Amino acid sequence: MFKLNLKIALRNLWKNKGYTLINIAGLSVGMASCILIFIFIRYQLSYDQHYAKRDRIYRVVSYWKYAAGEEFSKGVPMPLVPAMRNDFAMLDDVAALQRGGGVVKIKDQSGNVRLKTTETTYYVEPQFFKIFDYHWLQGDPQKDLLAPNSVALSEEMAVKFFGDWHKAVGQTFNYNNKTDLKVTAVFADVPENSSNPIKIAIAYSGYVNRNQKNWGSVTDNSECYILLKEGQNVADLEGPKAAFIKKYYVEPGTGKADHFFQPLADVHKDPHYGNFSRKTTAMKEIWGLAIIGIFLMLTACINFVNLATAQAVSRSKEVGVRKVMGSRRRELMLQFLTETITLTVLALLIACVITEATLPGLAGLFKEKLSFSLIQQPVILIFMICLVVFVGFLAGFYPAMVMSGLSPALAIKNKVNVGNTGGGALRKILVVVQFAITIILITGTLVVLKQMKFMREKPLGFNSSAIALPDMPGDSLSILKYDIVKTRILNIPGVLSASFCNSPPSSEDNTFTNFAYAGTKDADFQVNTKSADQDYFKTFGLQMIAGRALSKSDTIKEYVVNETLLKKLNIVHPQEAIGKMIRLGDHNTAPIVGVVRDFNNMTLRESISPILLFSRKSNSQTLAVKMDIRQIPEVMKNIEQIWNSYFPDNVYRSVFMDENINQYYESEQIMGTLFKVFASVIIFIAFIGLFGLISFVATQRTKEMAVRKVLGATTFELVKMLNTSFIMMVFIANLVAWPVAYIFISQWLSRYTYRIDLSIWPFVTAMLISMLVTLLTVSLRSYRAARTNPIDALKYE
Amino acid sequence: MIKLQNIEKYYAAKGLKSYILRHVSTTINQGEFVSIMGPSGAGKSTLLNILGMLEEPTYGTYEFMGEDVTSLNERKRIELYRNHIGFVFQAYHLIDEMTVAENIEAPLLYKKIGSAERRSRVADMLDRFNIVGKKDLFPNQLSGGQQQLVGIARALAAQPSIILADEPTGNLQSAQALQIMDLFKKLNEEENITVIQVTHSEVNAGYGSRILHLLDGVIKEDVNLSESLKP
């Protein structure tokens, strides 16, 4: 029976080639998008899931509540790790993980430097490897990673340094021009989908700051992981935690400090804290993608339902005959469902091809290593089977019910018309839903693109073009060379100005510190501190609105503040602040000499912080070089040459200011691209569906059109007649889509402190686009129908 | 009014020309009642369609009220057609989704006639054909004869100068057929509307003033009844 059904199904699909093509095109594109989204989401959710004890692993993170806001850090104070080990009984293990980085030099047998490279390193306590089960190729971290200056390498690093990981153990290499580290163990590479991409694990006992006792100082580079005892609940840690905080946070700070235990599964998904891999995908984004995927599938299914119920008329005779022959309704439904599933499977095969072809694009967009391998990831196969069954039933069940329910008497006499197959109203509703989804996506795309353009073009309050930012080595010997390096670089033709600073005006790397203004009491908010020399203002084109810029000094001698700081202190006239004393941190008291006009110091998502600028040579390890835009390539070459001649033991690294800023908005760019792609896909699906439907309607109304033509209607009038109902539906779809789109969009825009005003234009444009394409699609097909000779239609009644 | 010269129509299939009409030349004057007769496949309907501008001849010229139809563009042709030609079909071809009144109104909409004028003409037609009581019914609620009445009413509503009827009584019982033929005769005589009908029935042809006998696409005979009947 099934074989027969399948044969008939294939025959029917072949007979109605046009509809089959439309259905397969829509379904396969929709399915391919779904599979891509599934692969991506699965990959995102697979982060850090390859550890045996993953359900018991938590990261300790820090949180501060201030009078004027809050702050998050993935780091913990240095003394927290031993304290927790001591105070919490329900933990199996506590481990510190400290990120660092520096120059690695490998010498060959004759003592010459064979390889010089900058690498990110981690100081790791051996307990870390009890929590995370790494696969060890050689050595045992519990024994071999205890002594200071011992180091474990990943297979990749071992090969990079020594050619073959088998030869690595026992070798040494020089780190940061200071210590010689001895390789004692080698572990298998950490998978890409890992939040801790450790490649060089140095024994924590060699970390210089490990015994620091300050609970008030936290950097993002000091993480702490804990392993809960089996059978324990993380909620039970709350009690001991309260006591713990009370016990250790005795000094009154500006904010109220707290710690949270973040499940390992959230490390990749919580953008508040981030992680060492610098890759986070918020759960919100994952949901957003999933919803888009469901939308896409839904529009493709709607096409199917619409075309199938519309086709029911032409299948009515078959149904009648079958019923007269004694087929039961169930068997008929089974036959129609077989057809749907066959079609869906065909679409799936094409979807696989599309997926395979577009996956590299997606992987490139997200900079992730995604793969589409059914053998390695059987879950994808399961997903696809579910997709086929789901789509087959969602799309096939209703049409099957309608068609199998036709009355045989009417069906045989060919008295079935569009009216009594039902579905007319349903079809209209489905078309409206489909278009509403399309319009929401079009509107969203327009707004995302507009916001991106806005962010690209918004003046930041400083000049960021043609500025290179080479890093300077921070050791005391190198600092002595700073002045001469700057003089040499300024002498390069094409260099307009240069300034030593700790960070450019806008940066993702910000330090916040307590301060006191004109008194002894700390203000109830912190300031963003930037150390910069006297040329900073000229290099970045910052404008003073009162007083003067910083003068030359190697240590803190005076301060420049920004407008926001004055506003927060309720100082109306900038002049008032000049000459007032500021104490930064515990000491460093100096007068304010100038007020700088506000500039954006972070991404445009955040508002401008209160900023304090001062000179401190030892802090200023970045050189900002403003160049003549026409001579950038030569100047860059010269800078590198000079740099290398002064710092031969280090590795030159430089970025452009503009690129830095563009990187802030990487996620927006990805989002923009995704929106563009998916909006096009959905427009494609919706409109081929529309084309199918109008083809059908045109066929159905051939007789009516012929009669009208005989009565004197022109082709134009007939095209207009067919268009009206569709345009009406699309218009209603617009009305449905607008409020929904408005809610989504305004929610998305609210993430940005600096954002476009939501005008009516994206909505109007989306309406025009949808109407225009509808008009085009319908006219294209109905023109052909209206042009046919009425005689052909009326001859054989 | 109508002047056909050397009209030919053929379909080329696999290099072979299959002729429907050959060397058809005739003139039909205003006020004539012409019946086209002949066996199936003789080309009757094709000739009628060419006269009604629904098909184009392969060769030959067709002058309608002094204008060469074959050289007109679509817009002008439709203009001419709208104002002068009314069609009546064997299968009525009413629009199923429209009521009787709406069906009659339809051609007036295409002629861009104002709504007051439309209403009065529709009312006039309903009145004339005694179907006022049925104006809100749908075609499938009417008998065949009634449907054909509506069809004729629809053709007349546009006030054509010529009515083309393709076997108008073919689907009707004889009593209804007679009624329809009487109606045509009355229209022809009282309002001077030219009527051209395709028919198989000698009885129906007897209502007309002239019969064109077609055989294999050629006019075999052109009988003027009014003259031949004269003693």
Tab-separated table of C-alpha atoms in Angstrom, chain A residues 295 299 431-446 675 679 682-683 686-687 729-742 745 762-771 774:
chain	number	residue	atom	x	y	z
A	295	PHE	CA	9.229	32.115	11.229
A	299	THR	CA	6.147	30.848	5.942
A	431	VAL	CA	-1.350	34.847	3.475
A	432	VAL	CA	-1.841	37.723	5.900
A	433	VAL	CA	0.227	35.936	8.559
A	434	GLN	CA	2.937	35.176	6.055
A	435	PHE	CA	3.150	38.738	4.891
A	436	ALA	CA	2.994	40.103	8.397
A	437	ILE	CA	6.095	38.040	9.223
A	438	THR	CA	7.779	39.263	6.067
A	439	ILE	CA	6.977	42.873	6.845
A	440	ILE	CA	8.238	42.565	10.426
A	441	LEU	CA	11.544	41.294	9.090
A	442	ILE	CA	11.795	43.972	6.422
A	443	THR	CA	11.099	46.702	8.966
A	444	GLY	CA	13.602	45.184	11.380
A	445	THR	CA	16.245	45.031	8.691
A	446	LEU	CA	15.718	48.660	7.748
A	675	PHE	CA	18.761	40.304	8.988
A	679	ALA	CA	14.736	39.017	5.153
A	682	ILE	CA	11.603	35.206	3.683
A	683	ILE	CA	10.683	37.615	0.896
A	686	ALA	CA	6.563	34.548	0.605
A	687	PHE	CA	6.578	35.729	-2.950
A	729	MET	CA	-4.439	41.249	2.108
A	730	VAL	CA	-0.955	42.697	2.092
A	731	PHE	CA	-2.321	45.945	3.438
A	732	ILE	CA	-4.005	44.128	6.318
A	733	ALA	CA	-0.753	42.242	6.898
A	734	ASN	CA	0.943	45.631	7.242
A	735	LEU	CA	-1.555	46.717	9.844
A	736	VAL	CA	-0.942	43.497	11.778
A	737	ALA	CA	2.825	43.702	11.446
A	738	TRP	CA	3.370	47.302	12.482
A	739	PRO	CA	2.591	47.079	16.186
A	740	VAL	CA	4.534	43.826	16.544
A	741	ALA	CA	7.505	45.241	14.664
A	742	TYR	CA	7.300	48.411	16.737
A	745	ILE	CA	12.358	47.300	17.336
A	762	PRO	CA	10.901	52.107	7.936
A	763	PHE	CA	7.280	51.035	8.285
A	764	VAL	CA	6.161	52.933	5.224
A	765	THR	CA	9.115	51.619	3.236
A	766	ALA	CA	8.334	48.050	4.292
A	767	MET	CA	4.749	48.591	3.197
A	768	LEU	CA	5.814	50.000	-0.137
A	769	ILE	CA	8.260	47.160	-0.709
A	770	SER	CA	5.684	44.513	0.159
A	771	MET	CA	2.983	46.143	-1.937
A	774	THR	CA	2.951	41.865	-4.598
